[in-house]
Amino acid sequence: MIFGLFRKKNQNQAIINRQYAALTDAARIPFFYSDLDVPDTVMGRFEMLSIVMILFFRRTARSGSSGQELAQEIVDAFFQDIDHSIRELGIGDQSVPKRMKKLAGMFYGRLEAYAAALEAGDGEALAAALKRNIYPKAEDAPAMRGVADWMIEAEAALAAISEDEISRGQAILPQPVSHP
């Protein structure tokens, strides 16, 4: 009887690992960095991973409790990954909690800003929020409309994914493409 509990935990971990890998792979698509003006830097990669996590989080918010539990585990994995990355960059143990708190605040602030624009179907407002977050100090920053358009397409694609696919950790985001 008790061994069944361990098997369930291992199945859940496999689902979490599979889904998290798919999401991180989506955030690392070179096209974002080469053609859609996301800087290929530590913070640029944080921004893209945050965007992908936000899209997944928004999709699973409309799921049943198992989808929401999966989303929470994915977000937990995301923050564990960030913690590990900060430590790999050589940030001292004393500074990690402060940096994690700041990054978590950034993530949840982006969630609110992007959600408001996505809910309103306002691509311009989404592009403006992306520009503000991805290029906080650059006055001549790119417009970020390509990423905004991809986010709108990706959200629609995620909405079409069945609950079964979500529960099995098989949500895949669409590839970004250039628009004429």
Coordinates of C-alpha atoms in Angstrom, one line a residue:
M1 CA 0.0 0.0 0.0
I2 CA 2.6 2.5 1.0
F3 CA 4.7 1.7 -2.1
G4 CA 1.9 3.0 -4.3
L5 CA 2.4 6.5 -2.8
F6 CA 6.0 6.5 -3.9
R7 CA 5.1 5.4 -7.4
K8 CA 2.6 8.3 -7.7
K9 CA 5.2 10.8 -6.5
N10 CA 7.7 9.5 -9.1
Q11 CA 5.0 9.8 -11.8
N12 CA 4.2 13.3 -10.8
Q13 CA 7.9 14.2 -10.8
A14 CA 8.3 12.8 -14.3
I15 CA 5.4 14.9 -15.5
I16 CA 6.8 18.0 -13.8
N17 CA 10.3 17.4 -15.3
R18 CA 8.9 16.8 -18.7
Q19 CA 6.7 19.9 -18.7
Y20 CA 9.4 22.1 -17.2
A21 CA 11.9 20.9 -19.8
A22 CA 9.4 21.7 -22.6
L23 CA 8.8 25.2 -21.1
T24 CA 12.5 26.0 -20.7
D25 CA 13.2 24.7 -24.2
A26 CA 10.6 27.1 -25.5
A27 CA 12.2 30.0 -23.7
R28 CA 15.6 29.1 -25.2
I29 CA 14.5 29.2 -28.9
P30 CA 17.2 31.1 -30.6
F31 CA 14.7 33.1 -32.8
F32 CA 13.6 35.1 -29.7
Y33 CA 17.2 36.4 -29.3
S34 CA 18.2 36.6 -33.0
D35 CA 15.0 38.0 -34.5
L36 CA 12.7 39.3 -31.8
D37 CA 15.1 41.6 -30.0
V38 CA 15.3 39.8 -26.7
P39 CA 18.8 40.3 -25.4
D40 CA 20.8 37.1 -25.1
T41 CA 21.9 37.8 -21.6
V42 CA 21.2 36.3 -18.2
M43 CA 18.4 38.8 -17.7
G44 CA 17.1 38.4 -21.2
R45 CA 16.8 34.7 -20.6
F46 CA 15.1 35.3 -17.3
E47 CA 12.6 37.5 -19.1
M48 CA 11.8 34.8 -21.7
L49 CA 11.6 32.1 -19.1
S50 CA 9.2 34.3 -17.1
I51 CA 7.1 34.9 -20.2
V52 CA 6.8 31.2 -20.9
M53 CA 6.0 30.5 -17.2
I54 CA 3.4 33.2 -17.1
L55 CA 1.7 31.8 -20.2
F56 CA 1.7 28.3 -18.8
F57 CA 0.5 29.6 -15.4
R58 CA -2.4 31.5 -17.0
R59 CA -3.4 28.4 -18.9
T60 CA -3.4 26.1 -15.9
A61 CA -5.3 28.7 -13.8
R62 CA -8.3 27.6 -15.9
S63 CA -7.6 24.0 -15.2
G64 CA -9.0 21.7 -12.5
S65 CA -7.1 21.3 -9.3
S66 CA -4.6 18.9 -10.8
G67 CA -3.6 21.4 -13.4
Q68 CA -3.2 24.1 -10.8
E69 CA -1.1 21.8 -8.6
L70 CA 1.1 21.0 -11.6
A71 CA 1.4 24.8 -12.3
Q72 CA 2.5 25.4 -8.7
E73 CA 5.1 22.6 -8.9
I74 CA 6.4 24.1 -12.2
V75 CA 6.7 27.6 -10.7
D76 CA 8.5 26.0 -7.7
A77 CA 10.9 24.3 -10.1
F78 CA 11.4 27.6 -11.9
F79 CA 12.4 29.4 -8.7
Q80 CA 14.6 26.5 -7.7
D81 CA 16.3 26.8 -11.1
I82 CA 16.8 30.5 -10.6
D83 CA 18.2 29.9 -7.1
H84 CA 20.7 27.4 -8.5
S85 CA 21.6 29.8 -11.4
I86 CA 22.2 32.7 -9.0
R87 CA 24.5 30.4 -6.9
E88 CA 26.4 29.3 -10.1
L89 CA 27.0 33.0 -11.0
G90 CA 28.9 33.2 -7.7
I91 CA 26.5 35.1 -5.6
G92 CA 27.2 34.5 -2.0
D93 CA 24.8 32.6 0.2
Q94 CA 24.0 35.7 2.2
S95 CA 22.8 37.6 -0.9
V96 CA 20.7 34.8 -2.5
P97 CA 17.5 35.3 -0.5
K98 CA 17.5 39.0 -1.2
R99 CA 18.0 38.4 -4.9
M100 CA 15.3 35.7 -5.0
K101 CA 12.9 38.0 -3.3
K102 CA 13.6 40.7 -5.9
L103 CA 13.3 38.2 -8.8
A104 CA 10.0 36.8 -7.4
G105 CA 8.7 40.3 -7.2
M106 CA 9.7 41.0 -10.7
F107 CA 8.0 37.8 -11.9
Y108 CA 4.7 38.5 -10.2
G109 CA 4.8 42.1 -11.3
R110 CA 5.2 40.9 -14.9
L111 CA 2.4 38.4 -14.4
E112 CA 0.0 41.2 -13.5
A113 CA 1.1 43.5 -16.3
Y114 CA 1.1 40.9 -19.0
A115 CA -2.2 39.4 -17.8
A116 CA -3.9 42.8 -17.9
A117 CA -2.8 43.4 -21.5
L118 CA -3.6 39.8 -22.6
E119 CA -7.1 40.0 -20.9
A120 CA -7.8 43.2 -22.8
G121 CA -6.4 41.7 -26.1
D122 CA -4.2 44.8 -26.3
G123 CA -1.1 43.9 -28.2
E124 CA 0.3 47.4 -28.0
A125 CA 0.0 47.5 -24.2
L126 CA 1.6 44.1 -24.0
A127 CA 4.5 45.2 -26.3
A128 CA 4.9 48.4 -24.1
A129 CA 5.0 46.3 -20.9
L130 CA 7.6 43.9 -22.5
K131 CA 9.7 46.9 -23.6
R132 CA 9.6 48.4 -20.1
N133 CA 10.6 45.1 -18.5
I134 CA 13.1 43.8 -21.0
Y135 CA 14.8 47.1 -21.6
P136 CA 14.2 49.0 -18.4
K137 CA 16.8 51.7 -18.9
A138 CA 17.0 52.0 -22.7
E139 CA 15.3 54.9 -24.3
D140 CA 15.9 53.5 -27.8
A141 CA 14.7 50.0 -27.1
P142 CA 13.1 47.8 -29.7
A143 CA 9.3 47.9 -29.9
M144 CA 8.9 44.2 -28.7
R145 CA 5.8 43.8 -30.9
G146 CA 7.1 40.5 -32.2
V147 CA 7.3 39.0 -28.7
A148 CA 3.9 40.4 -27.9
D149 CA 2.3 38.9 -31.0
W150 CA 3.9 35.5 -30.2
M151 CA 2.6 35.7 -26.6
I152 CA -0.9 36.3 -28.0
E153 CA -0.6 33.3 -30.4
A154 CA 1.0 31.1 -27.7
E155 CA -1.8 31.9 -25.3
A156 CA -4.4 30.9 -27.9
A157 CA -2.5 27.7 -28.6
L158 CA -2.3 26.8 -24.9
A159 CA -6.0 27.4 -24.6
A160 CA -6.6 24.8 -27.2
I161 CA -4.6 22.1 -25.4
S162 CA -6.7 19.5 -23.6
E163 CA -6.8 19.1 -19.9
D164 CA -5.5 15.5 -20.5
E165 CA -2.4 16.9 -22.2
I166 CA -1.9 19.4 -19.4
S167 CA -2.2 16.7 -16.7
R168 CA 0.4 14.5 -18.5
G169 CA 2.9 17.4 -18.8
Q170 CA 2.6 17.6 -22.6
A171 CA 1.8 21.3 -23.2
I172 CA 3.9 22.6 -26.0
L173 CA 4.2 26.3 -27.0
P174 CA 4.2 27.2 -30.7
Q175 CA 7.5 28.2 -32.4
P176 CA 7.8 31.9 -33.0
V177 CA 7.8 33.0 -36.6
S178 CA 8.6 36.2 -38.4
H179 CA 5.6 38.1 -39.6
P180 CA 5.8 40.2 -42.7

